[in-house]
mmCIF file of C-alpha atoms in Angstrom:
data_model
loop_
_atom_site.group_PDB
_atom_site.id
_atom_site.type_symbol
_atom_site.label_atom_id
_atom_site.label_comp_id
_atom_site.label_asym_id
_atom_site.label_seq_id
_atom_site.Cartn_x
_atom_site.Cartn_y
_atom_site.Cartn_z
ATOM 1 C CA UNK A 1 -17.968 4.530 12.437
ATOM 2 C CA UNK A 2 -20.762 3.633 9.815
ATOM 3 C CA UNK A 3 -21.035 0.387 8.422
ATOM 4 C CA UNK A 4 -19.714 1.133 4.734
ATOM 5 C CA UNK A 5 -16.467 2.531 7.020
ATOM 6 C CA UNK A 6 -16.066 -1.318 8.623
ATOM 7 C CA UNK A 7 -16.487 -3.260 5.429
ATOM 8 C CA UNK A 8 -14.114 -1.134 3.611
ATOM 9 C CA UNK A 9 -11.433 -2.338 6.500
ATOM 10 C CA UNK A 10 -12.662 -5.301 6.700
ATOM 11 C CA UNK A 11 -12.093 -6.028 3.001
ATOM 12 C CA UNK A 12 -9.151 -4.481 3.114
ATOM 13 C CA UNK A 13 -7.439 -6.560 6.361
ATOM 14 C CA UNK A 14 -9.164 -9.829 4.983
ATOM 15 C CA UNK A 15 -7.148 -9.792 1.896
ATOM 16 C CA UNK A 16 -4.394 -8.183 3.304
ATOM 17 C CA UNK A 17 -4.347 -11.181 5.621
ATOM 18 C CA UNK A 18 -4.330 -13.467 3.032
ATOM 19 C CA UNK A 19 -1.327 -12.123 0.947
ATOM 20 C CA UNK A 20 0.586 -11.753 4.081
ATOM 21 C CA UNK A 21 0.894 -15.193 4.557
ATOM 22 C CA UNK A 22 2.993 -15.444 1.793
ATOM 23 C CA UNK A 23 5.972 -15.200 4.148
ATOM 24 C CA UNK A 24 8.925 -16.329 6.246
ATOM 25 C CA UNK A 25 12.492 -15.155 10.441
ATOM 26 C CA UNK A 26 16.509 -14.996 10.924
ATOM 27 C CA UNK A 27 19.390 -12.918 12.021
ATOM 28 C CA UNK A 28 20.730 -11.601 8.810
ATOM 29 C CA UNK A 29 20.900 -12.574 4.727
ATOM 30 C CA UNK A 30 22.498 -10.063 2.466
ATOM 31 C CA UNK A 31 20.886 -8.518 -0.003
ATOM 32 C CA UNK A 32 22.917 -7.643 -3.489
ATOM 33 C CA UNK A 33 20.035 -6.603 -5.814
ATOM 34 C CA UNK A 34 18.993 -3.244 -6.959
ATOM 35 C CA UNK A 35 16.450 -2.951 -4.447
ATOM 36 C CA UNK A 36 17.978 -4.891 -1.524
ATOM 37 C CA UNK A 37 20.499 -3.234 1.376
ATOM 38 C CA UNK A 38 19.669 -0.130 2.053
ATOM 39 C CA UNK A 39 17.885 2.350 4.894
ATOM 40 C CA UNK A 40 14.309 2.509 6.012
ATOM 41 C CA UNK A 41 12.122 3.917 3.385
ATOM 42 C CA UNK A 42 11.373 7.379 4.463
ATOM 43 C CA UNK A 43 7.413 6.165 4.677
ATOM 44 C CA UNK A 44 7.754 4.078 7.309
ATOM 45 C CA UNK A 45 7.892 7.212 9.601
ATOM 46 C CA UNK A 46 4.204 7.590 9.261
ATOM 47 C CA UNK A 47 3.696 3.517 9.837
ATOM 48 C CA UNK A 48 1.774 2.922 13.329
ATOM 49 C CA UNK A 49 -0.435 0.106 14.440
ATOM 50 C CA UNK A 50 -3.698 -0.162 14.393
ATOM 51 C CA UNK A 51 -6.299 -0.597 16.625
ATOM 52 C CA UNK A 52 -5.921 -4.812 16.564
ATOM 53 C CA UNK A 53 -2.156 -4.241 16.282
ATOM 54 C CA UNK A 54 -1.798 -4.359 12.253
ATOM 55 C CA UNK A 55 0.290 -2.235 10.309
ATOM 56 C CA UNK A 56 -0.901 -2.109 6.519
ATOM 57 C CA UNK A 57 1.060 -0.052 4.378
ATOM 58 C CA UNK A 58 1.328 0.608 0.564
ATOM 59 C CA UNK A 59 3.635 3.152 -1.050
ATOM 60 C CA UNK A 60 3.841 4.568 -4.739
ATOM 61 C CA UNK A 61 6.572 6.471 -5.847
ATOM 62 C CA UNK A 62 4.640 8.470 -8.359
ATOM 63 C CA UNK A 63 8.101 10.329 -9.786
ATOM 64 C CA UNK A 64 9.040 6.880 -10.525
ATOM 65 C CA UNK A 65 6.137 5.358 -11.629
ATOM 66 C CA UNK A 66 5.435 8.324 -14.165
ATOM 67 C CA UNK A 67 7.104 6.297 -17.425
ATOM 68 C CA UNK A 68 5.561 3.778 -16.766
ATOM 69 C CA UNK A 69 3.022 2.037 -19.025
ATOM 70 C CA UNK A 70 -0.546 2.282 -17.282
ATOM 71 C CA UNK A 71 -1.728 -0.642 -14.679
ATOM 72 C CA UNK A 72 -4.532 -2.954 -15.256
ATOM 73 C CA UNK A 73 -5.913 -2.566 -11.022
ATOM 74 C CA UNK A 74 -8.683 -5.102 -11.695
ATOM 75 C CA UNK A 75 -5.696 -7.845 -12.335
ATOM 76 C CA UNK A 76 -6.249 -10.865 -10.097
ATOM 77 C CA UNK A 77 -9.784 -10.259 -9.420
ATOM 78 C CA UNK A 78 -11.183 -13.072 -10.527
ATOM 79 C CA UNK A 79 -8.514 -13.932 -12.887
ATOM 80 C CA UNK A 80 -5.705 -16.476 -13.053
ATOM 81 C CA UNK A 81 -2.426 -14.111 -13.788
ATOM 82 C CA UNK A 82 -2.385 -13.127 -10.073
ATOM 83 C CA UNK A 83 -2.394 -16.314 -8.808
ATOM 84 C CA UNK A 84 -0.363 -18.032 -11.289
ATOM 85 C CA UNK A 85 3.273 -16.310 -9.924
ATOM 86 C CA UNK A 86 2.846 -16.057 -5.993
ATOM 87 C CA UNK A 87 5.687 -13.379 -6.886
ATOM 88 C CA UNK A 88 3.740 -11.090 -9.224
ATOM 89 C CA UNK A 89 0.110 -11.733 -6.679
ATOM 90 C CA UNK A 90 1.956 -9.828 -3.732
ATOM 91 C CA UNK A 91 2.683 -6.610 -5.574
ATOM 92 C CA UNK A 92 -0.918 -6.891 -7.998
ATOM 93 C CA UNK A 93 -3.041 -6.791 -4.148
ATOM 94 C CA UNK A 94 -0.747 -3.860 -3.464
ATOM 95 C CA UNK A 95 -2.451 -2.059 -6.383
ATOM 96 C CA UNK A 96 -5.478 -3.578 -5.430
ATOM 97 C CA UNK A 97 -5.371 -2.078 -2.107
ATOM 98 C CA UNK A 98 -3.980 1.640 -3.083
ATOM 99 C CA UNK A 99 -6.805 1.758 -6.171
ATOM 100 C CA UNK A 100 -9.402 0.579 -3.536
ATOM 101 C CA UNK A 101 -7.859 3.358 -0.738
ATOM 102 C CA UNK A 102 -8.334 5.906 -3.347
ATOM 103 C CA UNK A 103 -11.689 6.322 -2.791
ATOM 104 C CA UNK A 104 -12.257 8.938 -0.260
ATOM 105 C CA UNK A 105 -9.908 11.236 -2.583
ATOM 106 C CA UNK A 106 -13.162 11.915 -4.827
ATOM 107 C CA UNK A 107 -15.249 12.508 -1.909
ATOM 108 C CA UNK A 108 -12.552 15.290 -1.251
ATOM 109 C CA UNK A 109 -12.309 16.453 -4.753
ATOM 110 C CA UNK A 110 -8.457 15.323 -3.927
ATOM 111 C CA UNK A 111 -8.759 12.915 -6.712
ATOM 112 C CA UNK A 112 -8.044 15.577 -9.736
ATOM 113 C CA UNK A 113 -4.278 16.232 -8.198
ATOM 114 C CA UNK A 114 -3.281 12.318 -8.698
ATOM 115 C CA UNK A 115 -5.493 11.369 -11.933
ATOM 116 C CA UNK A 116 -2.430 12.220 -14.036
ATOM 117 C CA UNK A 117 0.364 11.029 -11.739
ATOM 118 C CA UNK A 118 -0.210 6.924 -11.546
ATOM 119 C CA UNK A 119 -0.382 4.798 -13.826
ATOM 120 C CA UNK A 120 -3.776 3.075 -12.992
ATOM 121 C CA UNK A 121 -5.350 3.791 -16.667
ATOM 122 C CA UNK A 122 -4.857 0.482 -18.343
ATOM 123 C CA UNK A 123 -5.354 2.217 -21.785
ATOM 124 C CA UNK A 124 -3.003 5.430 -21.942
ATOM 125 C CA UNK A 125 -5.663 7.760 -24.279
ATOM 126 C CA UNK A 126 -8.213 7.229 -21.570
ATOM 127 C CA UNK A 127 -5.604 9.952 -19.909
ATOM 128 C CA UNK A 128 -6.591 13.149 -20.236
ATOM 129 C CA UNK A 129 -4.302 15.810 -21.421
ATOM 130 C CA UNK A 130 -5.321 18.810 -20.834
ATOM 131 C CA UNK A 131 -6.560 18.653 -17.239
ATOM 132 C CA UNK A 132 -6.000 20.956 -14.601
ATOM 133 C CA UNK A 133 -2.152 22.431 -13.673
ATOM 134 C CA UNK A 134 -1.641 22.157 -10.139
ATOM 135 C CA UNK A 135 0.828 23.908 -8.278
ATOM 136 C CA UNK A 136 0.489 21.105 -5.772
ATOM 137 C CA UNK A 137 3.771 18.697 -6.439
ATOM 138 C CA UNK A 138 3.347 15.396 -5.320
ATOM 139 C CA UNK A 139 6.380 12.733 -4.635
ATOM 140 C CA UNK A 140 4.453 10.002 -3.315
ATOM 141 C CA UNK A 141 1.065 8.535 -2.654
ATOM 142 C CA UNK A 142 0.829 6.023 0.947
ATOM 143 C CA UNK A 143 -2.275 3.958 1.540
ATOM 144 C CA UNK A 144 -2.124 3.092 5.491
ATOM 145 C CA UNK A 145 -3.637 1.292 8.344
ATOM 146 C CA UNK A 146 -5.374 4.982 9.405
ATOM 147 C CA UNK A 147 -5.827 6.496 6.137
ATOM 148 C CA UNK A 148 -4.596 8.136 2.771
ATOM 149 C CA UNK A 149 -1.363 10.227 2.761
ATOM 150 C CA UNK A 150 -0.410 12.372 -0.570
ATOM 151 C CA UNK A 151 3.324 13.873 0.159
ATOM 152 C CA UNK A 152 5.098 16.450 -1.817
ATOM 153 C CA UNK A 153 5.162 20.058 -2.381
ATOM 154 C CA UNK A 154 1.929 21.230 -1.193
ATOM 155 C CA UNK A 155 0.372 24.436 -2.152
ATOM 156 C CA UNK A 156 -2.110 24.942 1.259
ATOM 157 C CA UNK A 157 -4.137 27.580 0.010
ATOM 158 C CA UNK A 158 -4.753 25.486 -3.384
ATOM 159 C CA UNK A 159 -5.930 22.446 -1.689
ATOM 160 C CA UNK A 160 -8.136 24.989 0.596
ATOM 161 C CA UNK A 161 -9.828 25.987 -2.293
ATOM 162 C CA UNK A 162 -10.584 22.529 -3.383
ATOM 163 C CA UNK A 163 -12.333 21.200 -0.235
ATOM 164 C CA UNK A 164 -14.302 24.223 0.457
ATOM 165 C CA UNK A 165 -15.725 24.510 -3.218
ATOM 166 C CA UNK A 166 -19.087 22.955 -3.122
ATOM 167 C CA UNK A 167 -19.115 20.781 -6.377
ATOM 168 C CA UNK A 168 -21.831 22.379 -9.117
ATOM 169 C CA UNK A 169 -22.689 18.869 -10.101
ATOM 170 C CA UNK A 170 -23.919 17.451 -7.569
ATOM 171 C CA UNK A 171 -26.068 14.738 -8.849
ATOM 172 C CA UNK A 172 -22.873 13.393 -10.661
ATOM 173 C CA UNK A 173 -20.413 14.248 -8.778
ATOM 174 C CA UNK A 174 -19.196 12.145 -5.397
ATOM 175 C CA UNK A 175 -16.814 15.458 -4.242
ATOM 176 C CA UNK A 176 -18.702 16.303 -0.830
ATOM 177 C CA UNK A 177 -17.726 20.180 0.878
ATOM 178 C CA UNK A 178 -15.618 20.516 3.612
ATOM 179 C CA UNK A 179 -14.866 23.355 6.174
ATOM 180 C CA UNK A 180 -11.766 23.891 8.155
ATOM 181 C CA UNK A 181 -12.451 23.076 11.818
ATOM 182 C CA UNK A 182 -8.813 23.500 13.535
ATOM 183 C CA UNK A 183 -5.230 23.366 13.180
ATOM 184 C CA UNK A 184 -2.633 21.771 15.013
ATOM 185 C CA UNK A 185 1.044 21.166 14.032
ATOM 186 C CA UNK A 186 1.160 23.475 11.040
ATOM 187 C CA UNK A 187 -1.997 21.212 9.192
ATOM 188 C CA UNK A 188 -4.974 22.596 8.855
ATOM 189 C CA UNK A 189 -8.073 20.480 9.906
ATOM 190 C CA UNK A 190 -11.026 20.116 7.751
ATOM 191 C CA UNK A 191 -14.011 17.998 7.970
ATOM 192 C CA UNK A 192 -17.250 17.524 5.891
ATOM 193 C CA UNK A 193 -20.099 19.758 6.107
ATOM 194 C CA UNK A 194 -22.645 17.172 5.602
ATOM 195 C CA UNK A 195 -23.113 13.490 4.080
ATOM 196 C CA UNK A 196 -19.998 11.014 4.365
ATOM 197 C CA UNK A 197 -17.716 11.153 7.899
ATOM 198 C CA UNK A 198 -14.487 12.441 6.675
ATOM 199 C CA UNK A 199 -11.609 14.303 8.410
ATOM 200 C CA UNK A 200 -8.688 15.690 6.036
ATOM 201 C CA UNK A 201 -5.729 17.334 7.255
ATOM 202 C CA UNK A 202 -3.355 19.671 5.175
ATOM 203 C CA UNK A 203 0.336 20.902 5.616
ATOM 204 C CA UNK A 204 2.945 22.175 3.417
ATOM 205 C CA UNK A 205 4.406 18.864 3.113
ATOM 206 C CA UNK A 206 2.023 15.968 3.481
ATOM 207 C CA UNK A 207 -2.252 15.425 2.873
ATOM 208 C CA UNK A 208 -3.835 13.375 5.285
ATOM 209 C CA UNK A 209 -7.329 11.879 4.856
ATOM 210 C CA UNK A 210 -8.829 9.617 7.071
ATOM 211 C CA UNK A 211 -12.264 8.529 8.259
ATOM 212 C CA UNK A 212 -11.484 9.752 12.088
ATOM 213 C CA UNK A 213 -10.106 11.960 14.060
ATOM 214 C CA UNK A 214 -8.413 10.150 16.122
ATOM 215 C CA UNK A 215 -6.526 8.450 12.926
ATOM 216 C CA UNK A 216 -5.852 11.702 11.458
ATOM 217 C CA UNK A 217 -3.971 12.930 14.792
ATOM 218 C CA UNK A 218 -2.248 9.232 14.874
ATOM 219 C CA UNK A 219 -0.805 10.212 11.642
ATOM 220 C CA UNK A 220 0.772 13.450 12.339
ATOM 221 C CA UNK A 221 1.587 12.188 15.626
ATOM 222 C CA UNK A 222 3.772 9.611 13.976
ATOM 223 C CA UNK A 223 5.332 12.302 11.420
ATOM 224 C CA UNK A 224 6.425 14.412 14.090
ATOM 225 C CA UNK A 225 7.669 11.256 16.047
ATOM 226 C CA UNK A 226 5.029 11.593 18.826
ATOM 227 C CA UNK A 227 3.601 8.461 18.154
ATOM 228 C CA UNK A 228 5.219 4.724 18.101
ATOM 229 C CA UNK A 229 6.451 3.498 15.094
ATOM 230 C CA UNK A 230 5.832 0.024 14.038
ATOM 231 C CA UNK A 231 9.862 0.062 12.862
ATOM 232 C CA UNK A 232 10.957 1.022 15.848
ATOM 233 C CA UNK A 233 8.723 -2.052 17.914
ATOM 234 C CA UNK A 234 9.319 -4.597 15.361
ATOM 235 C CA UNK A 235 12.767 -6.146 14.244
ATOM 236 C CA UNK A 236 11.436 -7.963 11.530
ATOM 237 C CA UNK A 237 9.394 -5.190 9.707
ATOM 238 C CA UNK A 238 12.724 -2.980 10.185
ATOM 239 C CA UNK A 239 14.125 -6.044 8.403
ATOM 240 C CA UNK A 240 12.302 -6.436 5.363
ATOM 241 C CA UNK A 241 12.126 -2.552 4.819
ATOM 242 C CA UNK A 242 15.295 -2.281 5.476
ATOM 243 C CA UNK A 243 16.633 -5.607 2.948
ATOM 244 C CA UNK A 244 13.795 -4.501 0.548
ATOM 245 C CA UNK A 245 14.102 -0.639 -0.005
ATOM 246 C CA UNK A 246 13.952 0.339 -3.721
ATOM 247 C CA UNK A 247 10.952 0.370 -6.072
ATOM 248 C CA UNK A 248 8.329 2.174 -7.088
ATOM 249 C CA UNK A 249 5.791 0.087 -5.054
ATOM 250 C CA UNK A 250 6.029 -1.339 -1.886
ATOM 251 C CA UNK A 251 3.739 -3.426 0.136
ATOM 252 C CA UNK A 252 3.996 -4.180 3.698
ATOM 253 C CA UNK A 253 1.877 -5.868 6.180
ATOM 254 C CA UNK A 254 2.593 -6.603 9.735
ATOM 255 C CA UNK A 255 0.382 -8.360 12.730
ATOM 256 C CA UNK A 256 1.464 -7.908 16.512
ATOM 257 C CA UNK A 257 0.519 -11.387 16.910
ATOM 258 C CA UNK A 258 0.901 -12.284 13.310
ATOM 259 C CA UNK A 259 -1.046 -12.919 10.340
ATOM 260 C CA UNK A 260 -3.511 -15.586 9.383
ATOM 261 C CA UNK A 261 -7.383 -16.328 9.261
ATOM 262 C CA UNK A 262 -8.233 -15.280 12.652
ATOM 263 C CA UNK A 263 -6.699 -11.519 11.273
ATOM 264 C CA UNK A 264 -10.123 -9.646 11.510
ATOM 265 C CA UNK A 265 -11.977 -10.418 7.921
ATOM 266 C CA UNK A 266 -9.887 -13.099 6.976
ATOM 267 C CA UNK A 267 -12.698 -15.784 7.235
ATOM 268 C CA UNK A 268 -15.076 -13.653 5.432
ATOM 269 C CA UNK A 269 -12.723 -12.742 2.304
ATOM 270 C CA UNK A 270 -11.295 -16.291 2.054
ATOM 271 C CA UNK A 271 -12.681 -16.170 -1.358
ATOM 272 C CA UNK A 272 -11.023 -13.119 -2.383
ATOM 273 C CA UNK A 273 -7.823 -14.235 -0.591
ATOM 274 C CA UNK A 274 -7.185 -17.108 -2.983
ATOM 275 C CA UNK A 275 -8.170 -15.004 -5.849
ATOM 276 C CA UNK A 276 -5.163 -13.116 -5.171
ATOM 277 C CA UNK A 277 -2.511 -15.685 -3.609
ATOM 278 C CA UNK A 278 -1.212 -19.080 -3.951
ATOM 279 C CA UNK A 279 -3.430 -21.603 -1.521
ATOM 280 C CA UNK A 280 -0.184 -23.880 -1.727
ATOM 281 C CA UNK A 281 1.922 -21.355 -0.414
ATOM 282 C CA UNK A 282 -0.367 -20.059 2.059
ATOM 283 C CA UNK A 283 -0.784 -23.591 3.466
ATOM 284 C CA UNK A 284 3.027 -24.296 3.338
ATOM 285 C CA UNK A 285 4.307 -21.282 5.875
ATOM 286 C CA UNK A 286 0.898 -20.883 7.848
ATOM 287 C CA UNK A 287 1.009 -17.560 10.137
ATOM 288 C CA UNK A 288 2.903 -14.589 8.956
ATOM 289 C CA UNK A 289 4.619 -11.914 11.309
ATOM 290 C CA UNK A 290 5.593 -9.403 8.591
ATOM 291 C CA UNK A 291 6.399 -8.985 4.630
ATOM 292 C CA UNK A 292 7.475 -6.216 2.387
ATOM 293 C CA UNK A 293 7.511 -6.381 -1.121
ATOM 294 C CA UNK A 294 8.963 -3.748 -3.850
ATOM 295 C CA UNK A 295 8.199 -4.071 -7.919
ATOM 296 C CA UNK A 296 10.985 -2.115 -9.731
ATOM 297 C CA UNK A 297 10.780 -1.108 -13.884
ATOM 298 C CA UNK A 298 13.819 -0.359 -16.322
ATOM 299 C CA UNK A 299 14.855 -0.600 -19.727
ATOM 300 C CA UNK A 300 11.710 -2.661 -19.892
ATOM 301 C CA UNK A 301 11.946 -4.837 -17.495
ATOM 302 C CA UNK A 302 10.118 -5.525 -14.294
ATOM 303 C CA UNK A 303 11.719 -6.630 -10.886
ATOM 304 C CA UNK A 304 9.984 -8.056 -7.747
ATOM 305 C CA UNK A 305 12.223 -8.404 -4.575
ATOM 306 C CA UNK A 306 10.687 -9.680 -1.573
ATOM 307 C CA UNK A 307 11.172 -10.186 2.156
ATOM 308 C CA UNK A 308 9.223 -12.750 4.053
ATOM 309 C CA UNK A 309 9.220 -13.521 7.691
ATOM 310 C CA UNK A 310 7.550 -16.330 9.465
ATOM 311 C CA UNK A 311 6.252 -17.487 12.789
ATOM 312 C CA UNK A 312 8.582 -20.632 13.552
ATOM 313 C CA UNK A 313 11.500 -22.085 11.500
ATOM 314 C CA UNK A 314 10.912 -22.899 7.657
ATOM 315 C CA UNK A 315 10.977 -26.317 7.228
ATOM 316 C CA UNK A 316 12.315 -28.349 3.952
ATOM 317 C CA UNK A 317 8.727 -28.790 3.062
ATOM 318 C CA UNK A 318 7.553 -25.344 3.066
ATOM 319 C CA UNK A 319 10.889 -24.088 1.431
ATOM 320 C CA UNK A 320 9.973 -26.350 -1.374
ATOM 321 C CA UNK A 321 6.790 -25.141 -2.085
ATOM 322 C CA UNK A 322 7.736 -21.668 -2.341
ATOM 323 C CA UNK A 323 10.257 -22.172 -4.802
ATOM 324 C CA UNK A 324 7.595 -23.621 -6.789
ATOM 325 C CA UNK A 325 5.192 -21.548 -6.314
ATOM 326 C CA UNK A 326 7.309 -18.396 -6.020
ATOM 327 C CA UNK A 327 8.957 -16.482 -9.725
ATOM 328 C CA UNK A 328 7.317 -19.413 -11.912
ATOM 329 C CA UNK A 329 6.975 -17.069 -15.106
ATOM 330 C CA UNK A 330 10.117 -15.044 -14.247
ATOM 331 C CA UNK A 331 12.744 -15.124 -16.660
ATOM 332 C CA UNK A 332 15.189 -15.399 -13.940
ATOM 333 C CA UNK A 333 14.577 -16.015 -9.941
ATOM 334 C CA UNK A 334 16.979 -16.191 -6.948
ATOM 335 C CA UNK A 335 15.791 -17.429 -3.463
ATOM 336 C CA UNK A 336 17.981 -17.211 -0.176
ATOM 337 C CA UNK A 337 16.468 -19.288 2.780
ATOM 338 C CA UNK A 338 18.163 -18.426 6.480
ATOM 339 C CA UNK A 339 15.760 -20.381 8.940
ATOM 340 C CA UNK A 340 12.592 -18.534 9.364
ATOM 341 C CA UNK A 341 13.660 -16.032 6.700
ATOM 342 C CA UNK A 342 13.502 -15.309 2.880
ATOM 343 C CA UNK A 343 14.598 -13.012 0.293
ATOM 344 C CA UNK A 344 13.214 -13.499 -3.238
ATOM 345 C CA UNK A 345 14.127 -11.859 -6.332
ATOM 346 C CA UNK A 346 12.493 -12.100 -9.895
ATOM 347 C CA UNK A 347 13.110 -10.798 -13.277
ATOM 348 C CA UNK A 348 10.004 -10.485 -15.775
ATOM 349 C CA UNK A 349 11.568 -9.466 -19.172
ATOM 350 C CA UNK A 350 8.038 -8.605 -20.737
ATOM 351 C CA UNK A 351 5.209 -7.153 -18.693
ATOM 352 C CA UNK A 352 1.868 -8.703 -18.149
ATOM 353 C CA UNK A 353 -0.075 -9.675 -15.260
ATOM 354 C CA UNK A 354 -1.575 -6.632 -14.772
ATOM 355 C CA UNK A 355 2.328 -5.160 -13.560
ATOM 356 C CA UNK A 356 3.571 -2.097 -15.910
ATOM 357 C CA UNK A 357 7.466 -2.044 -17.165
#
């Protein structure tokens, strides 16, 4: 693993760290919003821990997101809108995080099939309309501990093309070739032919592109239930997924032995951490074991439900200060406390903060 691969994770789990300690643990609080009560979200299935035990996970509904007006990603980087509503932070670092992820797509040349399918263009004529048809279909876009996963209706022999094509621009151009190497499990295994480690692996249902290997097998290993899912280890991240299961975005983050500075890159990003959460909070509920967080648009309006877990009992202090700091520009907010658990739900009638409605 090069060095550029270990600062983009450690970026990554450093602020991830940070945002996770948002949270709240309990038996049982029902849910009665929109997004609340329901089954596991379908990605979950691919959600394994990493290496230290941490199981980072971002999903995009891109059907759903499609109406949607485009998304400011650079929100909360540096300024106060992020910070301002611990609410709206939680789901802005989950765009953070998926725009980051996004990188190795152009290195692929995997970047062209999603360029008209989120809404990360803050300015919708920047969006191009008469790029390339696809007959690639994707559903969803998943930014994970091991990698990049586009699912959907996937045209094999199209996405073939696209790696293997070395790019006639190369001084401008980041797309790298790739060759196939192997197949296992119905994907096809490709890997760069020079420049930039990459390993990308393609079925008829599901893209995977990681920087290993090994990550790339724990992926379709998990999708074909040969590896350990973090739902099926963890009661309390099959409890937040599980009371938080609607949206168009979801962000989850879970630690083994939970989440605070010591998570690796925490003490190096502290800066970026409180860029994009609420110190007070933070301070008030200390180590995290796992949170999930969903943003929701209709009829323009935006929704935020979130499920927090802690480490240890939430006392009357800490439940204090994350009323205050929690849904303090939503039009409407509803908190349910059960000991060492939370449910939140806001209502933003206008959009802003770098959210689309």
């Amino acid at each position: 693993m090069d060095s550029s691969t270990m600062d983009r994770r450690t970026v990554l789990l450093g602020s991830a760290a940070g945002v996770a300690a948002l949270a709240g643990c309990a038996d049982s609080i029902g849910g009665d919003g929109d997004n609340s009560g329901g089954d596991l979200p379908s990605y979950t299935q691919l959600v394994t821990p990493g290496e230290n035990g941490e199981s980072l996970a971002v999903s995009l509904d891109l059907e759903a997101a499609s109406g949607l007006e485009g998304i400011d990603a650079s929100q909360g980087n540096g300024g106060e809108s992020a910070t301002e509503d611990g609410l709206l932070g939680i789901p802005a670092v989950g765009f953070f995080f998926l725009a980051f992820g996004q990188l190795p797509l152009a290195t692929a040349g995997l970047d062209v099939l999603v360029e008209g399918a989120e809404p990360f263009t803050p300015e919708e004529d920047e969006q191009s309309e008469d790029g390339p048809v696809f007959d690639t279909e994707l559903t969803d876009e998943l930014f994970l501990t091991q990698g990049l996963v586009l699912r959907g209706d996937i045209d094999t022999g199209e996405i073939d093309e696209i790696l293997t094509t070395t790019p006639e621009d190369g001084g401008f151009s980041r797309q790298q070739a790739f060759e196939q190497i192997d197949t296992t499990d119905g994907f096809k295994l490709y890997e760069t032919v020079e420049g930039t480690e990459q390993v990308v692996g393609v079925g008829g249902d599901a893209i995977f592109v990681t920087e290993t290997t090994d990550e790339l097998e724990q992926l379709i290993g998990a999708r074909n239930g040969e590896q350990t899912r973090t739902a099926e280890t963890s009661e309390a991240f099959e409890w937040v997924n599980t009371e938080v299961s609607g949206g168009y975005l979801r962000f989850t983050l879970w630690g083994d032995d939970g989440v605070d500075e010591s998570t690796p890159g925490g003490d190096d990003n502290s800066s970026r951490r409180d860029e994009l959460t609420d110190q007070a909070v933070f301070e008030a509920v200390g180590t995290t074991v796992a949170v999930a967080s969903t943003v929701a648009g209709d009829s323009g309006e935006t929704q935020v439900d979130l499920a927090l877990v802690v480490d240890g009992e939430l006392t009357d202090e800490a439940r204090s200060v994350l009323e205050d700091e929690l849904g303090v520009t939503a039009d409407d907010v509803e908190f349910e406390f059960d000991e060492d658990r939370l449910l939140v739900s806001g209502t933003y009638l206008e959009s802003g903060d770098g959210l689309p409605v």
